[in-house]
Coordinates of C-alpha atoms in Angstrom, one line a residue:
M30 CA 131.6 144.6 82.0
S31 CA 133.2 144.7 85.4
L32 CA 136.2 142.7 86.6
T33 CA 134.0 140.4 88.7
Q34 CA 131.7 139.7 85.9
N35 CA 134.6 138.9 83.6
A36 CA 135.8 136.2 86.0
S37 CA 132.4 134.6 86.5
L38 CA 131.2 131.7 84.2
Y39 CA 127.8 130.1 83.8
V40 CA 128.0 126.3 83.3
G41 CA 124.9 124.7 81.9
D42 CA 123.6 121.3 80.6
L43 CA 125.1 119.6 83.7
P44 CA 124.1 116.0 84.7
S45 CA 121.5 115.8 87.4
D46 CA 123.9 114.2 89.9
I47 CA 126.7 116.7 89.5
T48 CA 128.5 118.0 92.6
E49 CA 130.7 121.0 93.4
A50 CA 133.6 118.7 94.0
V51 CA 133.4 117.3 90.5
L52 CA 133.4 120.8 89.0
F53 CA 136.2 121.9 91.3
D54 CA 138.4 119.1 90.1
L55 CA 137.7 120.1 86.5
F56 CA 138.2 123.9 86.7
K57 CA 141.1 124.0 89.2
A58 CA 143.4 122.8 86.4
V59 CA 142.8 126.1 84.6
G60 CA 143.5 128.5 87.4
P61 CA 142.7 129.4 91.1
V62 CA 138.9 129.1 91.7
L63 CA 137.2 131.4 94.2
S64 CA 133.9 129.6 94.5
I65 CA 131.6 127.1 92.8
R66 CA 127.9 126.8 93.3
V67 CA 125.6 124.2 91.8
C68 CA 122.0 125.6 91.8
R69 CA 119.6 123.3 93.5
D70 CA 115.8 123.1 94.1
I71 CA 115.0 124.8 97.4
V72 CA 112.9 121.9 98.6
T73 CA 114.4 118.7 97.1
R74 CA 118.0 120.0 97.0
R75 CA 118.4 118.3 93.6
S76 CA 120.6 120.0 90.9
L77 CA 118.8 122.2 88.4
G78 CA 121.4 121.4 85.8
Y79 CA 123.5 124.6 85.9
A80 CA 126.2 126.1 88.1
Y81 CA 128.3 129.2 88.5
V82 CA 132.1 129.2 88.7
N83 CA 134.1 132.2 89.9
F84 CA 137.8 132.5 89.2
Q85 CA 140.3 134.9 90.8
N86 CA 141.6 136.1 87.4
P87 CA 139.5 137.0 84.3
A88 CA 142.2 135.5 82.1
D89 CA 141.7 132.1 83.8
A90 CA 137.9 132.4 83.2
E91 CA 138.5 133.2 79.5
R92 CA 140.9 130.3 79.2
A93 CA 138.3 127.9 80.8
L94 CA 135.7 129.1 78.4
E95 CA 137.9 128.4 75.4
T96 CA 139.3 125.0 76.5
L97 CA 136.5 123.4 78.5
N98 CA 133.4 124.5 76.6
Y99 CA 131.5 121.4 75.5
H100 CA 133.7 119.2 77.7
V101 CA 132.0 115.9 78.3
I102 CA 131.0 115.0 81.9
K103 CA 129.4 111.6 82.4
G104 CA 128.5 111.3 78.7
Q105 CA 127.0 114.8 78.5
P106 CA 128.7 117.9 77.0
I107 CA 128.5 120.9 79.2
R108 CA 127.9 124.4 77.9
I109 CA 129.9 127.4 79.3
M110 CA 129.2 131.1 78.8
W111 CA 129.9 134.4 80.6
S112 CA 127.7 135.0 83.6
H113 CA 125.5 138.1 83.2
R114 CA 123.7 139.4 86.3
D115 CA 121.5 141.6 84.1
P116 CA 119.2 139.2 82.2
S117 CA 118.0 142.0 79.8
L118 CA 120.6 141.0 77.1
R119 CA 119.3 137.4 77.1
K120 CA 115.6 138.3 77.3
L121 CA 115.7 140.9 74.5
G122 CA 117.1 138.3 72.1
I123 CA 119.4 140.8 70.4
G124 CA 122.0 138.9 68.3
N125 CA 120.2 135.6 68.8
V126 CA 120.0 133.4 65.6
F127 CA 117.8 130.4 64.9
I128 CA 119.0 127.6 62.6
K129 CA 116.9 124.7 61.4
N130 CA 117.2 121.7 59.0
L131 CA 120.6 120.7 60.6
H132 CA 122.2 117.4 59.8
P133 CA 121.9 114.9 62.7
S134 CA 125.7 114.7 62.9
I135 CA 126.1 118.4 63.7
D136 CA 126.7 118.9 67.5
N137 CA 127.3 122.0 69.7
Q138 CA 131.1 122.1 68.9
T139 CA 130.5 121.9 65.1
L140 CA 127.9 124.6 65.2
Y141 CA 130.1 126.8 67.3
D142 CA 133.1 126.4 64.9
T143 CA 130.8 127.2 61.9
F144 CA 129.5 130.5 63.3
S145 CA 132.4 131.7 65.3
Q146 CA 133.9 133.3 62.2
F147 CA 131.2 136.0 62.3
G148 CA 131.9 137.3 65.8
N149 CA 132.1 136.5 69.5
I150 CA 129.5 133.9 70.6
L151 CA 127.8 134.1 74.0
S152 CA 126.0 130.8 73.7
C153 CA 125.6 128.1 71.1
K154 CA 123.4 125.0 71.4
V155 CA 121.8 122.3 69.3
A156 CA 118.5 121.1 70.6
V157 CA 118.4 117.3 71.4
G158 CA 115.6 114.9 72.4
S159 CA 115.3 112.7 75.5
N160 CA 117.4 110.1 73.6
G161 CA 120.3 112.5 73.1
E162 CA 119.8 112.8 69.4
S163 CA 119.7 116.1 67.5
R164 CA 116.2 117.5 66.8
G165 CA 117.5 119.3 63.7
Y166 CA 117.6 122.9 65.0
G167 CA 119.7 125.0 67.2
F168 CA 120.5 128.5 68.4
V169 CA 123.6 130.8 68.3
H170 CA 123.6 134.0 70.4
F171 CA 126.2 136.5 69.2
E172 CA 127.6 139.4 71.3
S173 CA 126.5 142.0 68.8
E174 CA 123.6 142.4 66.4
E175 CA 126.0 143.1 63.5
S176 CA 127.5 139.6 63.9
S177 CA 124.1 138.0 63.8
R178 CA 123.1 139.9 60.6
A179 CA 126.3 138.8 58.9
A180 CA 125.7 135.1 59.9
I181 CA 122.1 135.2 58.5
E182 CA 123.3 136.8 55.3
K183 CA 126.1 134.4 54.6
V184 CA 124.8 131.1 55.9
N185 CA 121.1 131.2 55.2
G186 CA 120.4 128.8 52.3
M187 CA 123.8 127.2 52.3
L188 CA 124.5 123.5 52.4
L189 CA 125.8 122.1 55.7
K190 CA 126.7 118.4 55.3
S191 CA 124.4 118.0 52.3
L192 CA 121.4 119.7 53.9
Q193 CA 120.2 123.3 53.1
V194 CA 119.8 125.1 56.3
Y195 CA 117.6 128.0 57.3
V196 CA 119.2 130.8 59.3
G197 CA 117.1 133.7 60.6
P198 CA 116.5 135.9 63.7
F199 CA 115.2 134.1 66.7
V200 CA 111.6 134.9 67.6
K201 CA 110.1 133.9 71.0
R202 CA 107.4 131.2 70.9
S203 CA 104.8 133.5 72.4
I204 CA 105.4 136.0 69.6
R205 CA 105.4 133.3 67.0
T206 CA 102.1 131.9 68.3
H207 CA 100.5 135.3 68.2
Q208 CA 101.8 135.9 64.7
N209 CA 100.5 132.6 63.5
A210 CA 97.1 133.3 65.0
Q211 CA 97.0 136.5 62.9
T212 CA 98.3 135.1 59.6
Y213 CA 97.3 131.4 59.5
T214 CA 95.9 129.8 56.3
N215 CA 95.8 126.1 57.2
V216 CA 92.7 124.8 59.1
Y217 CA 92.0 121.5 60.8
I218 CA 88.5 120.0 60.5
K219 CA 86.9 117.1 62.4
N220 CA 83.5 115.6 63.3
L221 CA 83.0 115.0 59.6
K222 CA 80.2 112.5 58.6
K223 CA 81.4 109.0 57.8
G224 CA 81.7 108.2 54.1
I225 CA 82.5 111.8 53.0
T226 CA 84.5 112.0 49.8
E227 CA 87.3 114.3 48.8
E228 CA 85.0 115.8 46.2
Q229 CA 82.3 116.6 48.8
F230 CA 85.0 118.0 51.1
S231 CA 86.5 120.2 48.4
E232 CA 83.1 121.4 47.1
F233 CA 81.9 122.5 50.6
F234 CA 85.0 124.2 51.9
G235 CA 85.9 125.6 48.4
K236 CA 83.1 128.1 48.7
F237 CA 85.2 130.1 51.3
G238 CA 88.1 130.6 48.8
E239 CA 90.8 128.9 46.9
I240 CA 92.2 125.7 48.5
K241 CA 95.9 125.4 47.7
S242 CA 96.1 121.9 49.3
K243 CA 93.9 119.5 51.2
A244 CA 94.0 116.1 52.9
L245 CA 91.2 113.8 54.1
R246 CA 92.2 111.1 56.6
Q247 CA 90.7 108.6 59.1
D248 CA 91.7 107.9 62.7
R249 CA 92.0 104.4 64.3
E250 CA 88.2 104.3 64.9
G251 CA 87.4 105.2 61.3
R252 CA 86.3 108.7 62.0
P253 CA 87.2 111.1 59.1
F254 CA 89.1 114.4 59.6
G255 CA 90.9 116.7 57.2
F256 CA 93.0 119.7 56.5
A257 CA 92.5 122.6 54.1
D258 CA 95.2 125.2 53.3
F259 CA 93.6 128.3 51.8
G260 CA 95.2 130.9 49.6
A261 CA 94.7 133.8 52.1
H262 CA 94.3 134.2 55.8
E263 CA 90.9 135.9 55.4
Q264 CA 89.5 132.9 53.6
A265 CA 90.7 130.5 56.4
A266 CA 89.3 132.8 59.1
K267 CA 85.9 133.0 57.3
A268 CA 85.7 129.1 57.2
V269 CA 86.4 129.0 61.0
E270 CA 83.9 131.7 61.8
E271 CA 81.0 130.2 59.7
C272 CA 81.6 126.4 60.4
H273 CA 83.1 126.0 63.9
G274 CA 80.6 124.7 66.4
K275 CA 77.7 124.4 63.9
F276 CA 75.8 121.4 62.5
I277 CA 75.8 121.3 58.7
E278 CA 73.9 118.4 57.4
E279 CA 75.8 117.8 54.2
V280 CA 79.2 117.4 55.9
T281 CA 78.7 116.9 59.7
Q282 CA 78.4 113.7 61.6
E283 CA 74.9 113.1 63.2
E284 CA 74.4 114.7 66.7
Q285 CA 77.7 116.5 66.5
T286 CA 78.9 119.9 65.4
L287 CA 81.9 120.7 63.2
Y288 CA 85.3 121.5 64.7
V289 CA 87.1 123.9 62.5
Q290 CA 90.2 125.7 63.9
R291 CA 93.6 126.9 63.0
F292 CA 96.0 124.1 62.5
Q293 CA 98.5 123.7 65.4
K294 CA 101.6 121.6 65.9
K295 CA 101.3 118.9 68.5
S296 CA 103.7 120.7 70.9
E297 CA 101.8 123.9 70.5
R298 CA 98.4 122.2 71.1
L299 CA 99.8 120.4 74.2
D300 CA 101.1 123.7 75.6
E301 CA 97.7 125.3 75.1
M302 CA 95.9 122.4 76.7
Q303 CA 98.3 122.4 79.7
K304 CA 97.9 126.2 80.1
R305 CA 94.1 125.8 80.0
A306 CA 94.3 123.0 82.6
R307 CA 96.5 125.1 84.9
L308 CA 94.1 128.0 84.7
Q309 CA 91.2 125.8 85.5
R310 CA 93.0 124.2 88.4
A311 CA 94.0 127.6 89.8
R312 CA 90.4 128.8 89.4
K313 CA 89.1 125.8 91.3
M314 CA 91.7 126.1 94.0
H315 CA 90.9 129.8 94.5
E316 CA 87.2 129.1 94.4
Y317 CA 87.3 126.3 96.9
S318 CA 90.3 127.5 98.9
G319 CA 89.8 126.5 102.6
S320 CA 86.4 124.9 101.9
N321 CA 87.5 121.4 100.7
L322 CA 88.2 119.1 103.5
Y323 CA 90.2 115.8 103.7
V324 CA 88.6 113.3 106.1
K325 CA 90.4 110.1 107.0
N326 CA 90.1 107.2 109.4
L327 CA 86.7 106.3 108.0
G328 CA 85.1 103.0 108.9
E329 CA 84.4 100.4 106.2
V330 CA 80.6 101.0 106.4
I331 CA 80.9 104.7 105.7
N332 CA 79.8 105.7 102.2
D333 CA 79.1 108.9 100.3
E334 CA 75.7 109.4 101.8
S335 CA 76.6 108.7 105.4
L336 CA 79.7 111.0 105.1
K337 CA 77.6 113.8 103.7
E338 CA 74.9 113.3 106.4
A339 CA 77.6 113.5 109.1
F340 CA 78.8 116.9 107.9
A341 CA 75.6 118.4 106.6
K342 CA 74.8 120.2 109.9
F343 CA 77.7 122.6 109.3
G344 CA 76.6 124.1 106.0
K345 CA 75.7 123.5 102.4
I346 CA 77.9 120.7 100.9
T347 CA 78.7 120.8 97.2
S348 CA 80.2 117.3 97.1
A349 CA 81.1 114.4 99.5
K350 CA 83.1 111.4 98.3
V351 CA 84.6 108.3 99.9
M352 CA 87.5 107.0 97.9
M353 CA 87.1 103.3 96.9
T354 CA 89.4 100.6 95.6
D355 CA 89.2 99.6 91.9
G356 CA 88.7 95.9 92.6
T357 CA 85.5 93.9 92.8
P358 CA 84.0 94.2 95.3
S359 CA 84.9 97.9 95.7
L360 CA 86.1 98.6 99.3
S361 CA 86.6 101.9 101.1
K362 CA 90.2 103.2 101.3
G363 CA 89.5 104.8 104.7
F364 CA 89.5 108.4 103.6
G365 CA 87.4 110.9 101.5
F366 CA 86.7 114.5 100.8
V367 CA 83.9 116.9 101.8
C368 CA 83.6 120.2 99.9
F369 CA 81.5 123.0 101.4
E370 CA 80.1 126.0 99.7
D371 CA 82.0 128.5 101.9
S372 CA 85.1 128.3 104.1
E373 CA 83.3 129.4 107.2
A374 CA 81.3 126.1 107.3
A375 CA 84.5 124.2 106.6
N376 CA 86.4 125.8 109.5
K377 CA 83.5 125.0 111.8
A378 CA 83.5 121.4 110.6
I379 CA 87.2 121.1 111.2
S380 CA 87.0 122.4 114.8
E381 CA 84.1 120.1 115.7
M382 CA 84.7 116.9 113.7
N383 CA 88.4 116.5 114.1
G384 CA 88.6 113.6 116.7
Y385 CA 84.9 113.0 116.5
M386 CA 83.9 109.3 116.9
L387 CA 82.1 108.4 113.6
G388 CA 81.3 104.7 114.1
E389 CA 84.1 103.1 116.0
K390 CA 87.0 105.4 114.9
P391 CA 87.9 109.0 115.6
L392 CA 88.0 111.1 112.5
Y393 CA 90.9 113.2 111.3
V394 CA 89.6 116.3 109.5
N395 CA 91.7 119.1 107.9
V396 CA 91.9 121.2 104.8
A397 CA 92.6 119.2 101.7
Q398 CA 96.0 119.6 100.0
R399 CA 97.4 118.4 96.7
K400 CA 99.9 115.6 97.1
E401 CA 102.9 117.6 95.9
V402 CA 102.0 120.4 98.2
R403 CA 101.7 118.0 101.2
Q404 CA 105.0 116.4 100.2
A405 CA 106.8 119.8 99.9
T406 CA 105.4 120.8 103.3
L407 CA 106.6 117.6 104.9
E408 CA 110.1 118.1 103.4
V409 CA 110.3 121.7 104.6
Q410 CA 109.3 120.6 108.1
Y411 CA 111.9 117.9 108.1
A412 CA 114.6 120.2 106.8
S413 CA 113.7 122.8 109.4
R414 CA 113.9 120.1 112.1
M415 CA 117.3 119.0 110.8
S416 CA 118.6 122.6 110.8
R417 CA 117.6 123.1 114.4
L418 CA 119.5 120.0 115.4
A419 CA 122.5 120.7 113.2
G420 CA 125.7 122.0 114.7
Q421 CA 128.5 124.2 113.4
V422 CA 131.4 122.3 111.7
P423 CA 134.9 123.8 111.8
A424 CA 136.5 124.6 108.5
Q425 CA 139.3 122.0 109.3
Q426 CA 136.7 119.3 109.8
Q427 CA 134.9 120.3 106.5
A428 CA 138.2 119.9 104.6
G429 CA 138.7 116.5 106.3
M430 CA 135.3 115.4 105.1
G431 CA 136.3 115.9 101.5
Y432 CA 134.7 119.3 100.8
P433 CA 137.0 122.2 99.8
P434 CA 136.7 125.0 102.4
M435 CA 136.0 127.6 99.7
Y436 CA 132.4 126.6 99.3
G437 CA 131.7 124.5 102.5
P438 CA 129.4 121.5 102.8
P439 CA 126.4 121.1 100.6
P440 CA 123.2 122.9 101.7
G441 CA 121.2 120.9 104.2
A442 CA 124.2 118.8 105.2
F443 CA 124.6 117.9 108.9
Y444 CA 127.6 116.7 110.8
P445 CA 127.5 115.8 114.6
P446 CA 129.5 118.1 116.8
A447 CA 133.0 117.1 117.6
G448 CA 133.5 115.8 121.1
P449 CA 134.1 112.7 123.2
S450 CA 133.3 109.3 121.7
M451 CA 129.6 108.6 121.0
Y452 CA 127.6 105.6 122.2
M453 CA 124.3 104.5 120.8
Y454 CA 122.0 102.0 122.5
A455 CA 120.2 100.0 119.9
G456 CA 117.9 97.4 121.3
Q457 CA 117.0 95.9 117.9
P458 CA 117.1 92.2 117.1
G459 CA 120.4 91.1 115.6
R460 CA 122.3 94.2 116.7
P461 CA 124.7 94.5 119.7
G462 CA 123.5 96.4 122.6
M463 CA 126.3 99.0 122.7
I464 CA 127.9 100.3 119.6
P465 CA 131.0 102.4 120.5
G466 CA 131.8 105.3 118.1
A467 CA 128.4 105.2 116.4
A468 CA 126.3 108.4 116.2
P469 CA 122.9 108.7 114.7
K470 CA 122.7 110.9 111.6
W471 CA 119.8 112.9 112.9
G472 CA 121.7 114.5 115.8
A473 CA 124.0 113.8 118.7
Q474 CA 121.6 114.6 121.5
P475 CA 118.9 112.3 122.9
M476 CA 115.6 112.9 121.2
Q477 CA 112.3 112.6 123.0
G478 CA 109.8 110.2 121.6
I479 CA 112.2 108.0 119.5
P480 CA 112.2 104.7 121.2
G481 CA 114.9 102.1 120.7
M482 CA 117.5 104.7 119.5
M483 CA 119.0 106.8 122.3
A484 CA 122.3 108.5 122.1
Q485 CA 124.4 110.5 124.6
Q486 CA 127.9 111.7 124.9
M487 CA 130.2 109.7 127.2
L488 CA 133.6 110.3 128.7
P489 CA 136.2 107.7 127.7
G490 CA 136.0 104.6 129.8
Q491 CA 132.7 105.7 131.5
P492 CA 129.7 103.3 131.3
P493 CA 126.5 104.8 129.9
M494 CA 124.2 106.8 132.2
M495 CA 120.9 105.7 130.6
G496 CA 119.5 103.8 133.5
R497 CA 120.6 106.5 135.9
L498 CA 118.9 109.2 133.9
Q499 CA 115.8 107.1 133.5
Q500 CA 115.3 106.7 137.2
G501 CA 115.6 110.5 137.7
I502 CA 118.9 110.4 139.5
P503 CA 121.0 113.4 138.5
P504 CA 124.5 112.6 137.1
G505 CA 127.6 113.4 139.0
K506 CA 126.6 111.7 142.3
G507 CA 129.5 109.3 142.4
R508 CA 130.8 106.9 139.8
P509 CA 128.0 104.6 138.5
T510 CA 128.4 101.0 139.5
P511 CA 127.4 98.2 137.1
G512 CA 124.5 96.1 138.3
K513 CA 122.9 98.9 140.4
G514 CA 120.2 100.4 138.2
L515 CA 122.5 100.8 135.2
P516 CA 122.7 98.9 131.9
V517 CA 125.8 96.9 131.4
P518 CA 127.3 96.2 127.9
G519 CA 126.3 92.6 126.9
R520 CA 123.7 92.2 129.7
G521 CA 120.9 94.5 128.8
P522 CA 119.2 96.9 131.2
P523 CA 118.4 96.0 134.8
L524 CA 114.9 94.8 135.6
G525 CA 114.8 95.7 139.3
L526 CA 112.7 98.5 140.7
G527 CA 114.2 101.4 142.7
K528 CA 113.4 102.2 146.3
G529 CA 110.1 103.8 146.8
V530 CA 108.7 102.7 143.5
V531 CA 105.4 100.8 143.7
K532 CA 105.3 97.7 141.5
G533 CA 103.1 98.2 138.5
Q534 CA 103.4 102.0 138.5
P535 CA 105.6 103.9 136.0
L536 CA 109.1 104.9 137.0
P537 CA 109.7 108.6 137.6
G538 CA 111.2 110.6 134.8
P539 CA 111.2 109.5 131.1
Q540 CA 109.7 106.1 130.5
P541 CA 111.7 103.1 129.2
S542 CA 112.1 102.9 125.4
L543 CA 110.9 100.0 123.3
A544 CA 114.4 98.5 123.5
F545 CA 114.0 98.0 127.2
T546 CA 110.5 96.6 126.8
R547 CA 111.6 94.0 124.3
Q548 CA 114.7 92.9 126.4
A549 CA 112.5 92.8 129.5
R550 CA 110.1 90.4 127.8
N551 CA 112.9 88.2 126.5
K552 CA 114.5 88.0 129.9
D553 CA 111.2 87.0 131.5
G554 CA 111.1 83.9 129.3
G555 CA 110.1 85.2 125.9
A556 CA 106.6 86.4 126.6
G557 CA 106.2 87.0 122.9
V558 CA 104.1 89.8 121.6
A559 CA 101.9 90.1 124.7
G560 CA 103.8 93.3 125.8
V561 CA 102.8 96.8 126.4
V562 CA 103.4 97.8 122.7
D563 CA 100.7 95.3 121.6
Q564 CA 98.0 96.6 124.0
P565 CA 95.4 98.9 122.5
L566 CA 95.6 102.6 123.4
T567 CA 92.4 104.6 123.8
S568 CA 91.7 108.3 123.8
S569 CA 90.6 108.2 127.4
E570 CA 93.9 106.5 128.5
L571 CA 95.9 109.2 126.6
A572 CA 93.9 112.0 128.3
G573 CA 95.0 110.8 131.7
M574 CA 98.7 110.9 130.8
A575 CA 101.2 113.7 130.9
P576 CA 102.3 115.0 127.5
E577 CA 105.7 113.3 127.8
Q578 CA 104.0 110.0 128.7
Q579 CA 101.6 110.4 125.8
K580 CA 104.6 110.7 123.4
N581 CA 106.3 107.7 124.9
A582 CA 103.2 105.5 124.7
L583 CA 102.5 106.5 121.2
G584 CA 106.2 106.3 120.2
E585 CA 106.6 102.7 121.5
R586 CA 103.6 101.5 119.5
L587 CA 104.5 103.4 116.4
F588 CA 108.1 102.1 116.5
A589 CA 106.9 98.5 116.8
R590 CA 104.6 98.9 113.8
I591 CA 107.1 100.7 111.6
S592 CA 109.9 98.2 112.5
E593 CA 107.9 95.4 110.8
T594 CA 108.4 97.0 107.3
Q595 CA 111.2 99.6 107.7
P596 CA 113.5 98.5 110.5
E597 CA 116.4 100.6 109.1
Y598 CA 114.4 103.9 109.2
A599 CA 112.0 103.0 112.1
A600 CA 113.5 105.4 114.6
K601 CA 113.7 108.4 112.2
I602 CA 110.2 107.9 110.8
T603 CA 108.8 107.5 114.4
G604 CA 110.4 110.8 115.4
M605 CA 108.8 112.5 112.3
L606 CA 105.3 111.1 113.0
L607 CA 105.5 112.0 116.6
E608 CA 105.6 115.7 115.6
M609 CA 102.0 115.4 114.5
D610 CA 99.0 116.0 116.8
V611 CA 98.4 113.4 119.4
T612 CA 94.9 112.6 118.1
E613 CA 96.2 112.3 114.6
T614 CA 99.0 110.0 115.8
L615 CA 96.5 107.8 117.5
N616 CA 94.5 107.6 114.3
L617 CA 97.6 106.2 112.6
L618 CA 97.8 103.3 115.1
E619 CA 94.1 102.5 114.4
S620 CA 94.3 102.8 110.6
P621 CA 97.0 100.5 109.1
D622 CA 96.4 101.9 105.5
V623 CA 96.8 105.5 106.6
L624 CA 99.9 104.6 108.6
T625 CA 101.4 102.9 105.6
E626 CA 100.8 106.0 103.5
K627 CA 102.5 108.2 106.1
I628 CA 105.4 105.8 106.3
N629 CA 105.9 105.9 102.6
E630 CA 105.8 109.8 102.6
A631 CA 108.3 110.0 105.4
L632 CA 110.5 107.4 103.7
T633 CA 110.5 109.4 100.5
V634 CA 111.6 112.5 102.4
L635 CA 114.3 110.7 104.2
K636 CA 115.8 109.1 101.0
A637 CA 115.6 112.5 99.2
H638 CA 117.4 114.1 102.0
E639 CA 120.1 111.4 102.1
G640 CA 120.5 111.7 98.4
S641 CA 121.1 115.5 98.7
L642 CA 123.8 114.8 101.3
T643 CA 125.6 112.4 99.1
E644 CA 125.6 114.8 96.1

């Protein structure tokens, strides 16, 4: 083992909210630490429950292993072992010992102390349930096979705290399952006829061989089932072969066939069922990849038949379904699915039906995705957007933020670039117009399409340039004068029009944000909600706008809708939704249910991202 490997430790069984800083405070007391890395999920950035700690000196790493192993962090004992880059030693299972029938009071430390006399231990663990209590078995991985053989020979059959334990070589579950399938003697039988007696049960299955033990039970609905343990594997296999899936009048329930299979533990049966479900789901995804479409913004009158009829011209449809509510009467949820027989027809349907007016609403049509896939895609897009906006933070600034410079800020963290003081104009009710020193978390530069939340860098003592920039006047042409086309702290933005601007026409350059629209309405005497953000927006009106004007018009209306339920995150969610296609964004404005769904998805991503920054 090399010097670097000797100084590297694996730390497992960590709490889910563990951070590098907590581990650094723990291990720095032993000796100088080179680096610490908590392994996290690549998308959610949540801890996977283990980390790696690298020391400068191998002696410090060895001392940390001896003194901090099974140290309790937040009520949970951690497990430390040497880090091995080559996983072959762990996967081969050489020197690994399995112990069962352990007393509930035996924990990791007790098990380690019991078996450490036989040799160096790489890892030692007692299995625990979700409630933290021992499940009665554990594992000890020795450095050498000789140590494991000595432990099996000395401890197997001994009493540990009044219980006789079994100690034997560890065998992987897949190998155990295969071995059990080749050597089983116990079978499980169901679909037995009601009223069957133990004598009838024994008489029928006894013809396949000697039954060492049997049991006949009933489930909650009174249906009988049983177990038969034969004297040999061949006898049990013969019973399965001749009875499973067959109707036998003397023992079988009417209109059913017998179920006779190898007895399995509940965990083994669940694993098998989950594996079968995964294979079936993968087969369906492969079979219908690209041919299953998600259709939303459906009218209330659209049902399965009308949906199928609208898409039938593109190819053969295997299924068409409009999702309905569970209540009475059942109402449309506004979306559904159309599955074609081939992907070519589905692609044609997407190109022609996306934006198509079915009834009174334009459709949104795209390839259907599972919820977790769509969620992961949205999170990746948001993380990519944040990384583009993120700036580089000097090492001194990192240290000032509480993160030791050896491992830097957590992945995905973002800090605004250092510079002059920041000002943020927040035209939201109950908030001051100008907030000195505040910087939005999503970036320090003004962002297109996020109304009501605009930020820019200012020189000390200089008033903001927002009004000047909005009117298309380049900065640097003299010092701005309050009251001449510029917003003044405490007054709100000016309402006058510049020279050469026709009344009723949009100003040149970027259009005013929602903050300006609201303040303008208030200053005009509180015109209420009869503003531009409450006017309907049609596809034809959007088509006559420039791309920047389209984003502004959609952004103002989205921000107004989102502010009603999520005022704190309205600006960020608006920016995320504006990255969608213009037609799809317009669909959101016309479909409150779909908009609510998108808001919830974006809110989940934002909170998960904020959670990763605080870890």
